[in-house]
Amino acid sequence: DIQMTQSPSTLSASVGDRVTITCRASQSISSWLAWYQQKPGKAPKLLIYKASSLESGVPSRFSGSGSGTEFTLTISSLQPDDFATYYCQQYNSFGGFTFGPGTKVDIK
Amino acid sequence: QVQLVQSGAEVKKPGASVKVSCKASGYTFTGYYMHWVRQAPGQGLEWMGWINPNSGGTNYAQKFQGRVTMTRDTSISTAYMELSRLRSDDTAVYYCARVAEVVVVTSPFDYWGQGTLVTVSS
């Protein structure tokens, strides 16, 4: 199975900050990577798919990049609604759809 | 609008089984693969497997093979996930999630159910 890692595990930031989260795959997944946002007590929400495509309705301050084994999610200017936990997910493998361990973005 | 509505919370004893339902509406149920994902308290997301609602074909994560069964009833647009031989570490919120692309299994998840808390306790 493909393993996913994320860094950092926790990130403290202020409103207006530029935030970057990194996700790495244990083997190449081409661009078959998604990013989700999850708030406490809620289901995850799809933000980015195919590594860099913005899901409909998601603010343009969110962007994704990367391919192969290294990917990043960037929030260009952090807003109060963005404090949440972010997960990457690979969906390359027909057998598995592994999630990263998550990155919690909290208020500095 | 697309909706996935799951069954209510369950409390089970160790060794028992639980069956969670996920009723879909607002789209053609048989056109989109359905996945199941769980999240233990304070932990991350764990993929469990998928079902093709059209054919009934399934694929389970190795960790759950032998204990999980995913089925569907197309007449009522509902998917089911049954987990057997429950242990305390199966305590989690269980989500159903639909893929974004029609007839494609390799696709991210664009709609999620509200989650079902399953508590395993003696």
Short mmCIF file of N, CA and C in Angstrom, two decimals, chain B residues 68-119:
data_model
loop_
_atom_site.label_atom_id
_atom_site.label_comp_id
_atom_site.label_asym_id
_atom_site.label_seq_id
_atom_site.Cartn_x
_atom_site.Cartn_y
_atom_site.Cartn_z
N VAL B 68 -15.34 -6.86 7.08
CA VAL B 68 -16.24 -5.85 6.53
C VAL B 68 -16.98 -6.41 5.31
N THR B 69 -18.23 -6.01 5.19
CA THR B 69 -19.03 -6.36 4.02
C THR B 69 -19.80 -5.12 3.58
N MET B 70 -19.61 -4.75 2.32
CA MET B 70 -20.34 -3.60 1.77
C MET B 70 -21.35 -4.10 0.75
N THR B 71 -22.57 -3.66 0.89
CA THR B 71 -23.65 -4.06 0.01
C THR B 71 -24.45 -2.84 -0.39
N ARG B 72 -25.43 -3.07 -1.25
CA ARG B 72 -26.29 -1.95 -1.64
C ARG B 72 -27.66 -2.48 -2.02
N ASP B 73 -28.65 -1.60 -1.95
CA ASP B 73 -30.01 -1.92 -2.41
C ASP B 73 -30.36 -0.81 -3.39
N THR B 74 -30.29 -1.12 -4.67
CA THR B 74 -30.51 -0.08 -5.68
C THR B 74 -31.96 0.40 -5.69
N SER B 75 -32.90 -0.43 -5.21
CA SER B 75 -34.31 -0.04 -5.23
C SER B 75 -34.60 1.13 -4.30
N ILE B 76 -33.75 1.29 -3.31
CA ILE B 76 -33.93 2.41 -2.37
C ILE B 76 -32.68 3.28 -2.29
N SER B 77 -31.78 3.13 -3.26
CA SER B 77 -30.58 3.99 -3.36
C SER B 77 -29.81 4.07 -2.05
N THR B 78 -29.56 2.92 -1.49
CA THR B 78 -28.91 2.87 -0.18
C THR B 78 -27.73 1.91 -0.20
N ALA B 79 -26.63 2.38 0.36
CA ALA B 79 -25.43 1.55 0.55
C ALA B 79 -25.31 1.19 2.03
N TYR B 80 -24.70 0.03 2.25
CA TYR B 80 -24.55 -0.47 3.61
C TYR B 80 -23.10 -0.89 3.86
N MET B 81 -22.68 -0.71 5.10
CA MET B 81 -21.37 -1.19 5.54
C MET B 81 -21.59 -1.96 6.82
N GLU B 82 -21.22 -3.24 6.80
CA GLU B 82 -21.34 -4.07 7.99
C GLU B 82 -19.96 -4.47 8.46
N LEU B 83 -19.69 -4.24 9.73
CA LEU B 83 -18.41 -4.60 10.33
C LEU B 83 -18.67 -5.61 11.44
N SER B 84 -17.98 -6.73 11.39
CA SER B 84 -18.22 -7.80 12.35
C SER B 84 -17.08 -7.92 13.35
N ARG B 85 -17.31 -8.77 14.34
CA ARG B 85 -16.29 -9.05 15.38
C ARG B 85 -15.71 -7.74 15.91
N LEU B 86 -16.62 -6.87 16.34
CA LEU B 86 -16.21 -5.55 16.78
C LEU B 86 -15.31 -5.60 18.00
N ARG B 87 -14.34 -4.66 18.02
CA ARG B 87 -13.43 -4.48 19.14
C ARG B 87 -13.55 -3.05 19.63
N SER B 88 -12.98 -2.77 20.77
CA SER B 88 -13.07 -1.41 21.31
C SER B 88 -12.40 -0.40 20.37
N ASP B 89 -11.36 -0.81 19.66
CA ASP B 89 -10.69 0.14 18.78
C ASP B 89 -11.43 0.34 17.44
N ASP B 90 -12.59 -0.26 17.31
CA ASP B 90 -13.47 0.04 16.17
C ASP B 90 -14.39 1.22 16.50
N THR B 91 -14.33 1.72 17.71
CA THR B 91 -15.10 2.90 18.08
C THR B 91 -14.65 4.07 17.20
N ALA B 92 -15.58 4.61 16.44
CA ALA B 92 -15.23 5.63 15.45
C ALA B 92 -16.50 6.21 14.85
N VAL B 93 -16.32 7.31 14.14
CA VAL B 93 -17.36 7.82 13.25
C VAL B 93 -17.12 7.21 11.88
N TYR B 94 -18.16 6.63 11.32
CA TYR B 94 -18.08 5.99 10.01
C TYR B 94 -18.81 6.86 9.00
N TYR B 95 -18.11 7.16 7.90
CA TYR B 95 -18.66 8.00 6.84
C TYR B 95 -18.81 7.20 5.55
N CYS B 96 -19.89 7.47 4.82
CA CYS B 96 -19.94 7.08 3.42
C CYS B 96 -19.55 8.31 2.60
N ALA B 97 -18.96 8.10 1.45
CA ALA B 97 -18.49 9.20 0.62
C ALA B 97 -18.59 8.80 -0.85
N ARG B 98 -19.16 9.69 -1.65
CA ARG B 98 -19.34 9.41 -3.07
C ARG B 98 -18.17 9.96 -3.87
N VAL B 99 -17.79 9.22 -4.92
CA VAL B 99 -16.72 9.75 -5.78
C VAL B 99 -17.28 10.87 -6.66
N ALA B 100 -16.35 11.69 -7.16
CA ALA B 100 -16.75 12.88 -7.91
C ALA B 100 -17.11 12.59 -9.37
N GLU B 101 -16.53 11.52 -9.92
CA GLU B 101 -16.71 11.27 -11.35
C GLU B 101 -17.57 10.04 -11.59
N VAL B 102 -18.45 10.15 -12.56
CA VAL B 102 -19.35 9.05 -12.88
C VAL B 102 -18.58 7.86 -13.43
N VAL B 103 -18.92 6.67 -12.93
CA VAL B 103 -18.39 5.39 -13.43
C VAL B 103 -16.87 5.27 -13.27
N VAL B 104 -16.28 6.08 -12.42
CA VAL B 104 -14.82 6.05 -12.23
C VAL B 104 -14.53 5.79 -10.75
N VAL B 105 -13.75 4.78 -10.48
CA VAL B 105 -13.43 4.48 -9.08
C VAL B 105 -12.28 5.34 -8.60
N THR B 106 -11.35 5.64 -9.50
CA THR B 106 -10.17 6.44 -9.13
C THR B 106 -10.53 7.91 -9.24
N SER B 107 -11.14 8.40 -8.18
CA SER B 107 -11.70 9.75 -8.17
C SER B 107 -11.78 10.20 -6.73
N PRO B 108 -11.59 11.48 -6.45
CA PRO B 108 -11.73 11.94 -5.06
C PRO B 108 -13.19 11.92 -4.63
N PHE B 109 -13.41 12.24 -3.34
CA PHE B 109 -14.74 12.13 -2.75
C PHE B 109 -15.36 13.52 -2.61
N ASP B 110 -16.44 13.76 -3.34
CA ASP B 110 -16.99 15.11 -3.34
C ASP B 110 -18.20 15.30 -2.43
N TYR B 111 -18.89 14.21 -2.11
CA TYR B 111 -20.02 14.30 -1.18
C TYR B 111 -19.85 13.24 -0.10
N TRP B 112 -20.11 13.66 1.14
CA TRP B 112 -19.95 12.80 2.30
C TRP B 112 -21.26 12.75 3.09
N GLY B 113 -21.50 11.60 3.71
CA GLY B 113 -22.59 11.52 4.67
C GLY B 113 -22.22 12.30 5.94
N GLN B 114 -23.18 12.40 6.83
CA GLN B 114 -22.95 13.19 8.05
C GLN B 114 -22.15 12.43 9.11
N GLY B 115 -21.96 11.15 8.87
CA GLY B 115 -21.21 10.32 9.81
C GLY B 115 -22.11 9.60 10.78
N THR B 116 -21.69 8.41 11.17
CA THR B 116 -22.42 7.59 12.15
C THR B 116 -21.43 7.17 13.22
N LEU B 117 -21.69 7.55 14.45
CA LEU B 117 -20.82 7.15 15.56
C LEU B 117 -21.17 5.73 15.99
N VAL B 118 -20.17 4.88 15.95
CA VAL B 118 -20.30 3.52 16.46
C VAL B 118 -19.41 3.40 17.68
N THR B 119 -20.01 3.09 18.79
CA THR B 119 -19.28 2.93 20.05
C THR B 119 -19.28 1.45 20.42
#
